[in-house]
Short mmCIF file of C-alpha atoms and ligand atoms in Angstrom, two decimals:
data_model
loop_
_atom_site.label_atom_id
_atom_site.label_comp_id
_atom_site.label_asym_id
_atom_site.label_seq_id
_atom_site.Cartn_x
_atom_site.Cartn_y
_atom_site.Cartn_z
CA MET A 13 7.09 -11.70 10.78
CA VAL A 14 10.80 -11.25 10.08
CA GLY A 15 11.67 -8.10 10.01
CA THR A 16 9.91 -5.41 12.01
CA GLY A 17 9.91 -2.33 10.02
CA TYR A 18 7.06 -0.76 8.45
CA VAL A 19 5.71 -3.14 7.17
CA GLY A 20 6.04 -6.29 9.42
CA LEU A 21 5.12 -4.19 12.32
CA VAL A 22 2.31 -3.08 11.35
CA SER A 23 1.34 -6.33 9.53
CA GLY A 24 2.53 -8.43 12.85
CA ALA A 25 0.55 -6.43 14.82
CA CYS A 26 -2.87 -6.55 11.98
CA PHE A 27 -2.53 -10.51 12.13
CA SER A 28 -2.33 -10.61 15.84
CA GLU A 29 -5.43 -8.27 16.44
CA LEU A 30 -7.48 -10.37 13.91
CA GLY A 31 -6.49 -13.56 16.19
CA LEU A 32 -3.74 -15.03 15.08
CA ASP A 33 -0.27 -15.37 17.21
CA VAL A 34 2.73 -13.63 15.69
CA THR A 35 6.13 -13.55 16.76
CA CYS A 36 7.57 -10.44 14.64
CA VAL A 37 11.50 -10.73 14.44
CA ASP A 38 14.36 -8.37 14.05
CA SER A 39 17.95 -8.92 13.30
CA ASP A 40 17.72 -4.96 15.05
CA LYS A 41 18.51 -5.34 18.52
CA ASP A 42 17.38 -1.78 19.26
CA LYS A 43 14.36 -2.72 17.44
CA ILE A 44 13.41 -5.29 19.61
CA ASP A 45 14.84 -3.47 22.36
CA THR A 46 12.21 -0.71 22.32
CA LEU A 47 9.52 -2.79 21.53
CA LEU A 48 10.32 -5.27 24.83
CA ASP A 49 10.35 -1.92 26.41
CA GLY A 50 6.88 -1.07 25.38
CA ARG A 51 7.53 1.55 22.68
CA LEU A 52 8.07 1.86 19.43
CA PRO A 53 10.31 2.52 17.26
CA ILE A 54 8.41 4.21 14.24
CA TYR A 55 5.46 6.54 14.16
CA GLU A 56 2.48 5.07 12.49
CA PRO A 57 -0.68 6.47 13.30
CA GLY A 58 -3.04 4.32 15.92
CA LEU A 59 -0.04 1.03 15.95
CA ASP A 60 0.91 2.29 19.62
CA ARG A 61 -2.54 0.72 20.84
CA LEU A 62 -2.78 -2.26 18.58
CA VAL A 63 1.00 -3.37 19.98
CA THR A 64 0.30 -2.44 23.02
CA ASP A 65 -3.04 -4.41 23.08
CA ASN A 66 -2.13 -7.53 21.63
CA VAL A 67 1.07 -7.96 23.36
CA LYS A 68 -0.95 -7.39 26.51
CA ALA A 69 -3.39 -10.09 25.26
CA GLY A 70 -0.86 -12.43 24.50
CA ARG A 71 -1.21 -12.39 21.30
CA LEU A 72 1.61 -10.87 20.10
CA HIS A 73 5.59 -11.57 20.72
CA PHE A 74 8.91 -9.98 19.54
CA THR A 75 12.48 -11.25 19.03
CA ASN A 76 16.27 -11.08 17.97
CA ASP A 77 16.16 -14.71 17.54
CA LEU A 78 14.92 -16.06 13.97
CA SER A 79 15.78 -19.87 14.40
CA THR A 80 13.90 -20.31 17.73
CA ALA A 81 11.06 -17.44 16.52
CA VAL A 82 10.14 -19.81 13.49
CA ILE A 83 9.89 -23.08 15.24
CA GLY A 84 6.21 -24.22 15.29
CA ALA A 85 5.25 -21.55 12.59
CA LYS A 86 2.90 -22.44 9.86
CA ALA A 87 3.36 -19.09 7.79
CA ILE A 88 7.00 -17.33 7.68
CA PHE A 89 6.95 -14.03 6.27
CA ILE A 90 9.75 -12.04 5.02
CA ALA A 91 9.32 -8.65 5.56
CA VAL A 92 13.08 -7.03 5.44
CA GLY A 93 14.02 -4.25 3.70
CA THR A 94 14.77 -4.42 -0.37
CA PRO A 95 17.03 -1.47 -0.81
CA SER A 96 19.23 -0.46 -3.45
CA ARG A 97 22.12 -2.09 -4.76
CA ARG A 98 24.72 0.10 -4.38
CA GLY A 99 26.10 1.44 -7.68
CA ASP A 100 23.05 -0.11 -10.16
CA GLY A 101 20.12 0.34 -8.77
CA HIS A 102 19.02 -3.67 -8.63
CA ALA A 103 16.93 -4.46 -5.65
CA ASP A 104 19.54 -5.36 -2.71
CA LEU A 105 18.39 -8.99 -1.76
CA SER A 106 20.94 -9.89 0.59
CA TYR A 107 18.67 -9.65 4.02
CA VAL A 108 15.51 -11.47 1.55
CA TYR A 109 18.16 -14.87 1.37
CA ALA A 110 19.81 -14.36 4.35
CA ALA A 111 16.43 -14.45 5.95
CA ALA A 112 15.64 -17.44 3.53
CA GLU A 113 18.29 -19.84 4.13
CA GLU A 114 18.30 -18.75 8.46
CA ILE A 115 14.45 -19.63 8.06
CA ALA A 116 15.54 -23.45 5.88
CA LYS A 117 17.47 -24.22 8.85
CA ASN A 118 15.03 -24.07 10.97
CA ALA A 119 11.58 -23.85 10.19
CA ASP A 120 8.98 -26.90 10.29
CA GLU A 121 8.79 -29.94 7.82
CA GLY A 122 5.54 -28.14 5.63
CA ALA A 123 5.92 -24.47 7.00
CA ILE A 124 5.70 -21.85 3.71
CA VAL A 125 7.85 -18.95 3.42
CA VAL A 126 6.09 -15.64 1.93
CA THR A 127 7.90 -12.88 0.39
CA LYS A 128 5.90 -9.81 1.96
CA SER A 129 8.97 -7.68 1.20
CA THR A 130 8.92 -5.95 -2.74
CA VAL A 131 11.33 -8.55 -4.54
CA PRO A 132 12.25 -8.79 -8.38
CA VAL A 133 10.44 -11.55 -10.62
CA GLY A 134 11.90 -14.30 -10.38
CA THR A 135 12.77 -14.07 -6.27
CA GLY A 136 10.57 -16.81 -4.92
CA SER A 137 12.23 -19.34 -7.31
CA GLN A 138 15.52 -18.03 -6.61
CA ILE A 139 14.37 -18.85 -2.66
CA LYS A 140 13.50 -22.15 -3.51
CA LYS A 141 16.45 -23.24 -4.81
CA ARG A 142 18.49 -21.63 -1.52
CA ILE A 143 16.22 -24.01 0.48
CA SER A 144 17.02 -26.90 -1.48
CA VAL A 145 20.61 -26.58 -0.72
CA ILE A 146 19.73 -25.98 2.99
CA ARG A 147 17.52 -29.08 3.41
CA ASN A 148 15.84 -32.16 1.31
CA ASP A 149 11.92 -31.61 2.45
CA GLU A 150 11.02 -28.65 0.34
CA LEU A 151 9.04 -26.22 2.24
CA GLU A 152 6.40 -24.14 0.17
CA VAL A 153 7.26 -20.80 -0.97
CA ALA A 154 4.55 -17.71 -1.74
CA ALA A 155 4.39 -14.15 -3.02
CA ASN A 156 2.48 -12.05 -1.05
CA PRO A 157 3.47 -8.35 -1.85
CA GLU A 158 2.35 -5.38 0.62
CA PHE A 159 0.64 -2.32 -0.56
CA LEU A 160 0.03 -0.68 2.62
CA ARG A 161 1.30 3.28 2.52
CA GLU A 162 2.80 4.62 5.41
CA GLY A 163 0.43 6.65 7.05
CA SER A 164 -2.90 4.92 6.78
CA ALA A 165 -1.07 1.90 7.22
CA ILE A 166 -2.80 -0.18 9.69
CA ASN A 167 -6.26 0.65 7.38
CA ASP A 168 -4.74 -0.29 4.33
CA PHE A 169 -3.65 -3.76 6.19
CA MET A 170 -7.24 -4.08 7.35
CA TYR A 171 -9.49 -2.93 4.35
CA PRO A 172 -7.08 -3.69 1.35
CA ASP A 173 -8.55 -2.84 -1.82
CA ARG A 174 -7.09 -6.30 -3.13
CA VAL A 175 -4.55 -9.19 -1.50
CA ILE A 176 -1.85 -10.62 -3.81
CA ILE A 177 -1.02 -14.13 -3.77
CA GLY A 178 1.70 -15.99 -5.72
CA VAL A 179 1.31 -19.85 -4.91
CA GLU A 180 3.09 -22.89 -6.23
CA SER A 181 0.28 -25.41 -5.07
CA ILE A 182 -3.20 -26.01 -3.60
CA ARG A 183 -1.84 -26.41 0.04
CA ALA A 184 -0.06 -23.20 -0.51
CA GLU A 185 -2.84 -21.74 -1.45
CA GLY A 186 -4.88 -23.06 1.77
CA ILE A 187 -2.66 -21.92 4.31
CA MET A 188 -2.41 -18.55 2.58
CA ASN A 189 -7.00 -18.36 2.39
CA ASP A 190 -6.20 -19.80 6.00
CA VAL A 191 -4.16 -16.58 6.65
CA TYR A 192 -6.53 -14.22 5.07
CA SER A 193 -10.07 -15.33 6.37
CA PHE A 194 -10.66 -12.14 7.61
CA LEU A 195 -10.51 -11.05 4.33
CA SER A 196 -13.84 -12.48 3.32
CA LEU A 197 -15.72 -10.58 5.78
CA ASN A 198 -15.28 -7.62 3.56
CA LYS A 199 -15.15 -9.48 0.43
CA THR A 200 -12.18 -8.37 -0.43
CA PRO A 201 -10.94 -9.51 -3.93
CA VAL A 202 -7.51 -12.07 -3.76
CA VAL A 203 -5.91 -12.51 -6.71
CA MET A 204 -4.45 -15.84 -6.16
CA THR A 205 -1.62 -16.81 -9.27
CA SER A 206 1.78 -17.50 -9.91
CA LEU A 207 5.01 -16.43 -8.03
CA GLU A 208 6.24 -14.54 -10.78
CA THR A 209 2.90 -12.66 -12.07
CA ALA A 210 2.14 -11.69 -7.56
CA GLU A 211 5.81 -10.60 -8.12
CA MET A 212 5.31 -8.44 -11.02
CA ILE A 213 1.79 -6.78 -10.00
CA LYS A 214 3.55 -4.95 -7.27
CA TYR A 215 6.29 -3.61 -9.43
CA ALA A 216 3.47 -2.70 -12.10
CA SER A 217 1.43 -1.08 -9.46
CA ASN A 218 4.54 0.93 -8.15
CA THR A 219 5.77 1.70 -11.36
CA PHE A 220 2.11 2.96 -12.12
CA LEU A 221 1.77 5.24 -9.68
CA ALA A 222 5.30 6.82 -10.08
CA THR A 223 4.27 7.34 -13.58
CA LYS A 224 1.41 8.87 -12.48
CA ILE A 225 2.90 11.28 -9.96
CA THR A 226 5.61 12.00 -13.13
CA PHE A 227 2.98 12.74 -15.62
CA ILE A 228 0.90 15.68 -13.34
CA ASN A 229 4.36 17.10 -12.43
CA GLU A 230 5.63 17.66 -16.06
CA PHE A 231 1.89 19.02 -16.66
CA SER A 232 2.00 21.39 -13.52
CA ASP A 233 5.20 22.92 -15.16
CA LEU A 234 3.01 23.49 -18.57
CA CYS A 235 0.14 24.81 -16.42
CA GLU A 236 2.45 27.54 -15.47
CA LYS A 237 3.51 28.42 -18.58
CA THR A 238 0.04 28.78 -20.00
CA GLY A 239 -1.85 30.32 -17.46
CA ALA A 240 -4.11 26.89 -16.31
CA ASP A 241 -4.50 25.82 -13.38
CA ILE A 242 -3.31 22.33 -12.26
CA ASN A 243 -5.25 21.46 -9.07
CA ASP A 244 -8.12 22.24 -11.50
CA VAL A 245 -6.76 19.94 -14.21
CA ALA A 246 -5.85 16.55 -12.01
CA LEU A 247 -9.22 17.37 -10.82
CA GLY A 248 -11.07 17.93 -14.30
CA ILE A 249 -9.08 14.44 -15.45
CA GLY A 250 -9.31 12.41 -11.96
CA LEU A 251 -13.03 12.78 -11.78
CA ASP A 252 -12.57 10.65 -15.29
CA ASP A 253 -13.03 7.26 -13.24
CA ARG A 254 -10.57 5.41 -16.28
CA ILE A 255 -7.75 7.75 -14.28
CA GLY A 256 -9.22 8.40 -10.92
CA ARG A 257 -8.48 11.02 -8.45
CA LYS A 258 -5.54 9.94 -6.01
CA PHE A 259 -1.87 10.80 -6.91
CA LEU A 260 -2.27 13.19 -9.29
CA ASN A 261 -1.10 15.68 -6.44
CA ALA A 262 1.84 18.34 -8.06
CA GLY A 263 4.32 18.30 -6.27
CA PRO A 264 8.06 18.45 -4.95
CA GLY A 265 8.88 14.94 -6.61
CA PHE A 266 8.12 11.46 -5.35
CA GLY A 267 10.57 10.15 -2.90
CA GLY A 268 9.60 7.85 0.15
CA SER A 269 10.93 4.02 0.88
CA CYS A 270 9.44 2.44 -2.29
CA PHE A 271 8.81 4.27 -5.78
CA PRO A 272 12.17 5.69 -6.30
CA LYS A 273 14.43 2.12 -4.80
CA ASP A 274 11.70 0.22 -6.84
CA THR A 275 11.44 2.18 -10.21
CA ARG A 276 15.29 1.81 -10.53
CA ALA A 277 14.89 -1.72 -9.81
CA LEU A 278 12.52 -2.70 -12.55
CA VAL A 279 14.81 -0.94 -14.97
CA GLN A 280 17.07 -2.59 -14.21
CA THR A 281 15.24 -6.48 -14.15
CA ALA A 282 14.06 -5.26 -17.35
CA ARG A 283 17.22 -4.64 -18.92
CA ASP A 284 18.03 -7.86 -17.31
CA TYR A 285 15.25 -9.35 -19.67
CA LYS A 286 16.21 -7.55 -22.46
CA SER A 287 13.18 -6.18 -22.76
CA PRO A 288 13.50 -2.55 -21.37
CA ILE A 289 11.01 -0.31 -19.69
CA THR A 290 11.78 3.15 -21.35
CA LEU A 291 8.57 4.90 -19.79
CA VAL A 292 9.79 4.06 -16.59
CA GLU A 293 13.70 4.89 -17.19
CA GLN A 294 11.82 8.29 -18.46
CA VAL A 295 9.64 8.77 -14.88
CA ILE A 296 13.16 7.92 -12.90
CA SER A 297 14.91 10.77 -14.47
CA ILE A 298 12.01 13.37 -14.64
CA ASN A 299 11.64 12.80 -11.42
CA GLU A 300 15.39 13.51 -10.30
CA GLN A 301 15.35 16.85 -12.39
CA ARG A 302 12.34 17.57 -10.50
CA LYS A 303 13.93 18.17 -7.48
CA MET A 304 16.61 20.12 -8.86
CA ASP A 305 14.08 22.06 -10.59
CA MET A 306 12.57 23.13 -7.25
CA VAL A 307 15.82 24.51 -6.06
CA SER A 308 15.98 26.96 -9.09
CA LYS A 309 12.22 27.76 -8.18
CA ILE A 310 13.07 28.18 -4.50
CA ILE A 311 15.63 30.68 -5.71
CA GLU A 312 14.52 32.72 -8.08
CA SER A 313 11.51 32.96 -6.23
CA CYS A 314 13.59 34.78 -3.24
CA GLY A 315 14.66 36.96 -5.98
CA GLY A 316 17.65 35.27 -8.46
CA SER A 317 19.45 34.06 -4.84
CA VAL A 318 19.69 32.14 -1.89
CA LEU A 319 23.41 33.58 -1.02
CA SER A 320 23.15 34.88 2.99
CA LYS A 321 19.50 33.98 3.19
CA ARG A 322 17.26 32.23 5.82
CA ILE A 323 14.96 29.81 4.07
CA THR A 324 12.80 27.83 6.50
CA ILE A 325 11.80 24.10 5.17
CA LEU A 326 8.42 22.85 6.74
CA GLY A 327 8.13 19.11 6.63
CA LEU A 328 11.05 16.59 5.76
CA THR A 329 9.24 13.66 5.58
CA PHE A 330 8.25 12.09 2.02
CA LYS A 331 4.64 12.38 3.07
CA PRO A 332 2.40 13.24 5.89
CA ASN A 333 1.62 11.49 8.84
CA THR A 334 4.86 9.39 8.57
CA ASP A 335 8.41 9.78 10.25
CA ASP A 336 9.98 7.95 7.21
CA VAL A 337 12.82 10.47 5.16
CA ARG A 338 13.97 7.83 3.02
CA ASP A 339 14.83 9.13 -0.19
CA ALA A 340 12.29 12.56 0.44
CA PRO A 341 12.83 15.38 -2.05
CA SER A 342 14.18 17.29 1.39
CA LEU A 343 17.22 15.26 1.35
CA VAL A 344 18.00 16.88 -2.38
CA ILE A 345 16.89 20.60 -2.09
CA ILE A 346 17.96 21.02 1.32
CA PRO A 347 21.97 20.29 0.42
CA GLU A 348 21.41 21.82 -2.72
CA LEU A 349 19.87 25.29 -1.44
CA ILE A 350 23.48 24.64 1.74
CA LYS A 351 25.83 24.68 -1.71
CA VAL A 352 24.45 28.11 -3.06
CA GLY A 353 24.57 30.05 0.07
CA ALA A 354 21.65 29.27 2.10
CA SER A 355 20.99 28.93 5.41
CA ILE A 356 18.21 26.55 6.08
CA SER A 357 16.07 26.22 9.57
CA VAL A 358 13.93 23.05 9.78
CA TYR A 359 10.76 21.65 11.22
CA ASP A 360 8.70 18.57 11.05
CA PRO A 361 6.44 17.15 13.14
CA LYS A 362 7.51 13.99 13.30
CA GLY A 363 10.28 13.30 10.83
CA MET A 364 13.05 15.03 13.12
CA SER A 365 15.22 11.96 14.43
CA GLU A 366 15.78 10.75 11.54
CA ALA A 367 16.19 13.16 9.54
CA HIS A 368 18.96 13.81 11.63
CA MET A 369 20.94 10.48 10.26
CA TYR A 370 20.43 12.30 6.41
CA ILE A 371 20.60 16.02 6.93
CA ASP A 372 24.02 18.62 7.88
CA ASN A 373 24.22 21.68 8.84
CA VAL A 374 20.68 23.25 9.35
CA SER A 375 19.34 24.51 12.07
CA TRP A 376 16.85 22.45 13.61
CA ASN A 377 13.76 23.17 16.14
CA ASP A 378 11.27 21.86 17.81
CA ASP A 379 8.05 24.75 16.94
CA PRO A 380 6.93 25.28 13.22
CA TYR A 381 7.52 29.12 14.21
CA SER A 382 10.77 28.71 15.66
CA ALA A 383 12.24 27.60 12.40
CA ILE A 384 9.85 30.55 10.72
CA ASP A 385 11.96 33.42 13.25
CA GLY A 386 13.49 35.85 10.60
CA ALA A 387 13.17 33.49 8.00
CA ASP A 388 13.36 35.32 4.04
CA GLY A 389 11.15 32.43 2.42
CA VAL A 390 9.34 29.79 3.88
CA VAL A 391 9.04 26.59 2.01
CA ILE A 392 6.60 23.67 2.35
CA LEU A 393 7.91 20.27 1.90
CA THR A 394 5.21 18.09 3.25
CA GLU A 395 1.59 18.56 3.71
CA TRP A 396 1.33 18.16 7.19
CA ASP A 397 -2.06 19.03 8.70
CA GLU A 398 -0.05 21.12 11.65
CA PHE A 399 1.19 23.65 8.44
CA LYS A 400 -2.65 24.17 7.80
CA SER A 401 -3.40 26.19 10.83
CA LEU A 402 -0.06 28.19 11.29
CA ASP A 403 -0.98 31.32 12.67
CA LEU A 404 -0.33 33.21 9.82
CA ASP A 405 -0.21 36.96 11.65
CA LYS A 406 1.99 35.99 14.01
CA MET A 407 4.34 34.18 11.23
CA LYS A 408 4.48 37.38 9.31
CA ARG A 409 5.80 39.21 12.56
CA LEU A 410 8.16 36.59 13.10
CA VAL A 411 9.89 36.35 9.48
CA ASN A 412 12.19 38.58 7.73
CA THR A 413 10.43 38.84 4.11
CA PRO A 414 6.90 37.65 4.34
CA LEU A 415 7.19 35.12 1.25
CA ILE A 416 5.89 31.73 1.10
CA ILE A 417 6.64 28.77 -1.16
CA ASP A 418 4.24 26.13 -1.17
CA LEU A 419 5.17 22.70 -3.11
CA ARG A 420 2.76 21.35 -2.04
CA ASN A 421 -0.34 23.66 -3.15
CA MET A 422 -1.47 23.53 0.44
CA PHE A 423 -3.06 26.79 0.66
CA ARG A 424 -5.51 28.95 -0.69
CA PRO A 425 -3.64 31.46 -2.71
CA ASP A 426 -6.02 34.11 -1.66
CA ASP A 427 -5.82 33.66 2.11
CA ILE A 428 -2.07 34.11 1.96
CA PHE A 429 -2.33 37.04 -0.09
CA LYS A 430 -4.99 38.70 2.14
CA LYS A 431 -2.21 38.36 5.07
CA GLY A 432 0.09 39.77 3.23
CA PHE A 433 2.82 37.36 1.84
CA ASP A 434 3.68 36.85 -1.29
CA TYR A 435 2.72 33.17 -2.38
CA VAL A 436 4.70 30.82 -5.32
CA SER A 437 3.48 27.54 -5.62
CA ILE A 438 3.12 25.19 -8.56
CA GLY A 439 1.28 24.68 -11.74
CA ARG A 440 -0.52 27.77 -11.66
CA SER A 441 -0.54 30.85 -13.32
CA SER A 442 1.44 34.19 -12.63
CA VAL A 443 -2.10 35.58 -11.18
CA TYR A 444 -1.87 32.62 -7.84
CA GLY A 445 2.50 33.19 -8.08
CA ALA A 446 3.92 35.08 -6.13
CA ASN A 447 3.07 38.98 -5.65
CA LYS A 448 3.86 40.72 -9.16
CA ASN A 449 5.26 43.88 -7.73
CA ARG A 450 8.01 41.85 -6.02
CA LEU A 451 8.89 38.88 -8.60
P1 NAD B 138 12.35 -1.61 7.08
O1 NAD B 138 13.43 -0.94 6.77
O2 NAD B 138 11.24 -0.34 7.96
O3 NAD B 138 11.94 -2.55 7.97
C1 NAD B 138 13.00 -3.81 7.94
C2 NAD B 138 13.40 -4.31 9.05
O4 NAD B 138 14.16 -5.91 8.54
C3 NAD B 138 14.52 -4.03 9.63
O5 NAD B 138 14.27 -3.15 10.48
C4 NAD B 138 15.58 -4.32 9.41
O6 NAD B 138 16.74 -4.48 10.81
C5 NAD B 138 15.18 -6.10 9.25
N1 NAD B 138 16.14 -6.84 8.98
C6 NAD B 138 16.67 -7.17 8.01
N2 NAD B 138 17.56 -8.53 7.82
C7 NAD B 138 17.24 -8.90 8.44
C8 NAD B 138 17.31 -10.66 9.03
N3 NAD B 138 18.24 -11.18 8.34
N4 NAD B 138 16.25 -10.98 10.08
C9 NAD B 138 15.76 -10.42 10.47
N5 NAD B 138 15.29 -9.04 10.66
C10 NAD B 138 15.72 -8.12 9.06
O7 NAD B 138 11.38 -1.85 5.79
P2 NAD B 138 10.21 -1.82 5.31
O8 NAD B 138 9.80 -0.49 4.79
O9 NAD B 138 9.03 -2.29 6.90
O10 NAD B 138 10.19 -2.14 4.22
C11 NAD B 138 9.84 -3.68 4.01
C12 NAD B 138 9.79 -4.25 2.99
O11 NAD B 138 7.93 -3.92 2.35
C13 NAD B 138 10.61 -4.04 1.60
O12 NAD B 138 11.07 -4.63 0.62
C14 NAD B 138 9.66 -3.02 1.34
O13 NAD B 138 9.81 -2.45 -0.48
C15 NAD B 138 8.18 -3.30 1.34
N6 NAD B 138 7.36 -2.32 1.22
C16 NAD B 138 7.36 -1.55 1.86
C17 NAD B 138 6.06 -0.53 2.23
C18 NAD B 138 6.52 0.62 2.84
O14 NAD B 138 5.72 1.92 2.84
N7 NAD B 138 7.62 1.25 3.81
C19 NAD B 138 5.46 -0.79 1.77
C20 NAD B 138 4.97 -1.76 0.84
C21 NAD B 138 5.89 -2.70 0.54
#
């Protein structure tokens, strides 16, 4: 498994749990040292036990040395990052190609090179070309995009809705079926298809989900203006099987390490092929604007200005149960609030050390109550379970102004009103908005 990040480490640990002998490779020495030291470089629920058990069982190994790790490997997965290329939004494939070329120099004859990273259509065939420059015997190439979600990654890997595999030969199909033989136990559907189609499925899937989130976010604005309630609208449409309930939670805009970069990359691919997908172009710009709209909402809720006000942000990660803050709405909303004079105090259960790399000029807190102390407004940016059980009486004693701005609709308005807070949420009529006397 080349690349030992959220996808590589989880996939490697799960494959080893299923009985395969796995070596996870990463070029980041600190990451591998951390793992060799018995610690995890990322937070993912349940992963520590899985890694410890399988290391102990002798099925899971870690190294920085790709050249020796691939020797004897039947299948070599590439799970390195594919971030946005600076400037134009294309996927940056330099890590993928660097890994593929290194693999080509050392892999055994007959090994299969599988992309697990999210890569634009055509990448598999590019990898083949690059390999053929390095060696005469062709390595098999396959595409096996990953669909796990951070926060529930182990379960998603072990019990996927489906597995997508793109291959170009019966032999490659056979090897991939062997690697994934555990799927037959749960009768998991496997879509065996071409390289190009497998690559395209991943982008179609992620851009569809990003569109679904954007759809409900735009409806939430309309609900606020019309007196409808977005939570009930989402429920009402989601109960229709053709629509489905997932990804219909209105919020501050999608973020994370996948949707923002994957929507951008798909748009670029489509433009390159002169077949633009303008719907997704629109989704990207609506989502960018969404984060700015949330800034305005916070300012309005604070009476029109946050100048010299202390605003507490609860939740920095793009979603709960992960420490990942990449492209999280917090990274836009916090600096914008600082620009207009707010003093920001933050707390996140798992994302604090990651967030330190992206956010400056805020006060960092080890618990939610110290973050809330003296606040003129408390903003919920990530719906961590920990926030659901906050002691509202204690909060009320600590804050300067009793105002909760809930950008995830985590709370029931009545529960908050009862405790004497003003409460602003999204996509609900003014009845559920901030206390009318205050606004
Ligand atoms: P990550 O940044 O957490 O991990 C990538 C790792 O690859 C890093 O540790 C990096 O040091 C390592 N790496 C880079 N070049 C290398 C090389 N040449 N040799 C060895 N290691 C190298 O990224 P991630 O979140 O795990 O995502 C990996 C891929 O999977 C991306 O394409 C992403 O879009 C896709 N994906 C991610 C998720 C998710 O939830 N994070 C879900 C599905 C798919």
